[in-house]
Amino acid sequence: MKRALITGITGQDGAYLSQFLLEKGYEVFGLIRRSASADVVGERLRWLGIQDRVRLIDGNLSDISSLIRALRECEPDEVYNLGAQSFVKASWNQPLLTGQVTALGAGNMLEAVRLVRPQARFYQASSSEMYGRVQEERQNERTPFYPRSPYAVSKLYAHWLTINYRESFGLHASSGILFNHESPLRGIEFVTRKITDGVARIKLGLANELRMGNLEARRDWGHARDYVRGMWMMLQQDQPDDYVLATGRTTSVREFCRLAFAYVGLDYERYVKVDPAFLRPAEVDVLCGDATKARRVLGWQPEITLEELIAEMVEADLARHRARL
Ligand code: NDP
Ligand code: GDP
């Protein structure tokens, strides 16, 4: 039985990846950071009904000794480094914490793997945010980076360190440059989930407007379930490498609003209000990925469409709010 250690197991991707690996017969371990609100930690694992099937080890990406202990306890074949301060907007308010967790935390994990478990395969959760002010219309593994937030700068450090550890120490370390991927388990502060939650509340009469930031930003949105499969595929290759995972379709926030409101028979223009509080100091205007390499080498391609994603997210938020009524 293979063993996997996942940092960020309580997040969106950590939960779906755990489910995927359990179905493949893995023993799944996850790093969990201590919280005073322990009762709500693990909500996503509970949503998927797998909370009792994963083994949680307490630790923090900022504390290398805890990572070393976790690796010794788990002796993993595969390590997925998904833990991060992952919200772009928050990274301007907490730039150094973002650097400590998202950049140096990845460094801590790589160093711990090198020292304790160098035979383990390592996955780094890199991000399309690294392309920032895009240098090519469609971004692939060779497109130059131009990060536009402390988050993106931190991810770039972790990305290059992953490559450096591969080249310097021969670690089987791969970096997945993943474009935005969403699901009913997406954090409520991210735009897609904020919209589907808003649609549900408005539909049920719990709210009458939705305050948003830049409606013209465009993203390449996929479903997290498709993307965690791609992470695993990268680690099954004989040679470590870097891969873009994306759908190749880019959609504006405005269009996402239109589709999500239309799903419940509402016109978004009646409810969506632009509020400057949600604008960012620097914006990533458009992202559109080219996942040709992942398709060719890994045989990966997304299976869930944007329309299916929106339907699943709106239904889940309707169900959540109905349960509370
Ligand atoms: P989430 O924000 O849902 O999850 C982040 C996870 O990191 C949580 O489990 C969180 O724990 C954990 N974490 C935060 N700080 C620390 C810390 N100091 N030590 C240990 N763990 C910590 O992110 P996603 O699941 O959406 O994304 C997974 C990874 O992929 C992230 O690194 C993200 O930046 C990256 N990524 C995501 C994309 C997306 O579209 N979703 C796109 C590209 C990259 P807690 O529950 O305690 O807060
Ligand atoms: P990101 O791509 O990792 O920053 O993911 P987000 O989901 O947080 O944001 C995607 C895009 O939506 C960005 O360009 C935001 O500026 C834009 N956006 C517009 N309104 C909002 C909003 O109210 N909240 C968030 N989170 N993003 C918004």
GROMACS .gro file of C-alpha atoms in nm, residues 47-172:
model
  126
   47TRP     CA    1  -1.823   1.696   0.349
   48LEU     CA    2  -1.660   1.419   0.145
   49GLY     CA    3  -1.717   1.165   0.425
   50ILE     CA    4  -1.349   1.072   0.454
   51GLN     CA    5  -1.252   1.237   0.783
   52ASP     CA    6  -1.205   0.900   0.956
   53ARG     CA    7  -1.005   0.750   0.672
   54VAL     CA    8  -0.710   0.994   0.674
   55ARG     CA    9  -0.446   1.020   0.946
   56LEU     CA   10  -0.378   1.372   1.063
   57ILE     CA   11  -0.038   1.475   1.198
   58ASP     CA   12  -0.011   1.811   1.366
   59GLY     CA   13   0.248   2.050   1.227
   60ASN     CA   14   0.305   2.374   1.043
   61LEU     CA   15   0.490   2.462   0.724
   62SER     CA   16   0.670   2.736   0.917
   63ASP     CA   17   0.819   2.481   1.158
   64ILE     CA   18   1.064   2.249   0.983
   65SER     CA   19   1.097   2.027   1.289
   66SER     CA   20   0.728   1.943   1.265
   67LEU     CA   21   0.774   1.851   0.898
   68ILE     CA   22   1.068   1.626   0.978
   69ARG     CA   23   0.864   1.455   1.249
   70ALA     CA   24   0.569   1.412   1.010
   71LEU     CA   25   0.792   1.257   0.744
   72ARG     CA   26   0.947   1.017   0.998
   73GLU     CA   27   0.606   0.912   1.122
   74CYS     CA   28   0.447   0.868   0.782
   75GLU     CA   29   0.742   0.747   0.567
   76PRO     CA   30   0.560   0.856   0.252
   77ASP     CA   31   0.616   0.745  -0.106
   78GLU     CA   32   0.461   1.072  -0.226
   79VAL     CA   33   0.450   1.418  -0.070
   80TYR     CA   34   0.199   1.675  -0.198
   81ASN     CA   35   0.280   2.027  -0.081
   82LEU     CA   36  -0.057   2.202  -0.108
   83GLY     CA   37  -0.037   2.409   0.212
   84ALA     CA   38  -0.021   2.785   0.157
   85GLN     CA   39  -0.162   3.123   0.241
   86SER     CA   40  -0.351   3.088  -0.083
   87PHE     CA   41  -0.573   3.396  -0.112
   88VAL     CA   42  -0.419   3.659  -0.343
   89LYS     CA   43  -0.601   3.958  -0.194
   90ALA     CA   44  -0.494   3.872   0.161
   91SER     CA   45  -0.133   3.857   0.048
   92TRP     CA   46  -0.113   4.239   0.028
   93ASN     CA   47  -0.227   4.266   0.390
   94GLN     CA   48   0.002   3.987   0.510
   95PRO     CA   49   0.288   3.983   0.260
   96LEU     CA   50   0.553   3.849   0.495
   97LEU     CA   51   0.337   3.577   0.641
   98THR     CA   52   0.251   3.478   0.284
   99GLY     CA   53   0.623   3.461   0.212
  100GLN     CA   54   0.691   3.258   0.525
  101VAL     CA   55   0.424   2.997   0.451
  102THR     CA   56   0.382   2.995   0.074
  103ALA     CA   57   0.749   3.048  -0.019
  104LEU     CA   58   0.968   2.944   0.275
  105GLY     CA   59   0.716   2.680   0.385
  106ALA     CA   60   0.775   2.503   0.054
  107GLY     CA   61   1.149   2.544   0.118
  108ASN     CA   62   1.106   2.384   0.460
  109MET     CA   63   0.918   2.092   0.308
  110LEU     CA   64   1.173   2.039   0.032
  111GLU     CA   65   1.457   2.054   0.281
  112ALA     CA   66   1.281   1.812   0.516
  113VAL     CA   67   1.225   1.569   0.227
  114ARG     CA   68   1.589   1.599   0.122
  115LEU     CA   69   1.709   1.524   0.476
  116VAL     CA   70   1.460   1.259   0.585
  117ARG     CA   71   1.291   1.102   0.286
  118PRO     CA   72   1.482   1.179  -0.036
  119GLN     CA   73   1.333   0.880  -0.215
  120ALA     CA   74   0.981   1.026  -0.184
  121ARG     CA   75   0.824   1.189  -0.488
  122PHE     CA   76   0.737   1.554  -0.430
  123TYR     CA   77   0.460   1.769  -0.578
  124GLN     CA   78   0.462   2.148  -0.548
  125ALA     CA   79   0.134   2.338  -0.593
  126SER     CA   80   0.241   2.616  -0.825
  127SER     CA   81  -0.002   2.864  -0.971
  128SER     CA   82  -0.103   3.041  -1.290
  129GLU     CA   83  -0.086   3.361  -1.080
  130MET     CA   84   0.290   3.342  -1.149
  131TYR     CA   85   0.214   3.456  -1.507
  132GLY     CA   86   0.050   3.769  -1.369
  133ARG     CA   87   0.074   4.036  -1.636
  134VAL     CA   88   0.077   3.777  -1.908
  135GLN     CA   89   0.361   3.770  -2.159
  136GLU     CA   90   0.183   3.541  -2.406
  137GLU     CA   91  -0.182   3.505  -2.498
  138ARG     CA   92  -0.191   3.142  -2.386
  139GLN     CA   93   0.043   3.043  -2.108
  140ASN     CA   94   0.243   2.720  -2.108
  141GLU     CA   95   0.551   2.585  -1.929
  142ARG     CA   96   0.784   2.807  -2.135
  143THR     CA   97   0.595   3.135  -2.089
  144PRO     CA   98   0.794   3.394  -1.885
  145PHE     CA   99   0.654   3.484  -1.544
  146TYR     CA  100   0.548   3.831  -1.425
  147PRO     CA  101   0.400   3.796  -1.074
  148ARG     CA  102   0.158   4.067  -0.962
  149SER     CA  103   0.104   4.000  -0.590
  150PRO     CA  104   0.302   3.891  -0.284
  151TYR     CA  105   0.125   3.557  -0.323
  152ALA     CA  106   0.248   3.515  -0.679
  153VAL     CA  107   0.603   3.619  -0.586
  154SER     CA  108   0.599   3.361  -0.307
  155LYS     CA  109   0.473   3.089  -0.540
  156LEU     CA  110   0.748   3.173  -0.786
  157TYR     CA  111   1.013   3.120  -0.517
  158ALA     CA  112   0.863   2.782  -0.431
  159HIS     CA  113   0.840   2.688  -0.800
  160TRP     CA  114   1.203   2.763  -0.874
  161LEU     CA  115   1.322   2.602  -0.551
  162THR     CA  116   1.139   2.284  -0.651
  163ILE     CA  117   1.319   2.288  -0.985
  164ASN     CA  118   1.647   2.367  -0.811
  165TYR     CA  119   1.614   2.075  -0.567
  166ARG     CA  120   1.539   1.846  -0.858
  167GLU     CA  121   1.847   1.965  -1.046
  168SER     CA  122   2.077   1.996  -0.743
  169PHE     CA  123   1.989   1.689  -0.539
  170GLY     CA  124   1.810   1.463  -0.786
  171LEU     CA  125   1.481   1.474  -0.597
  172HIS     CA  126   1.180   1.345  -0.788
   0.00000   0.00000   0.00000
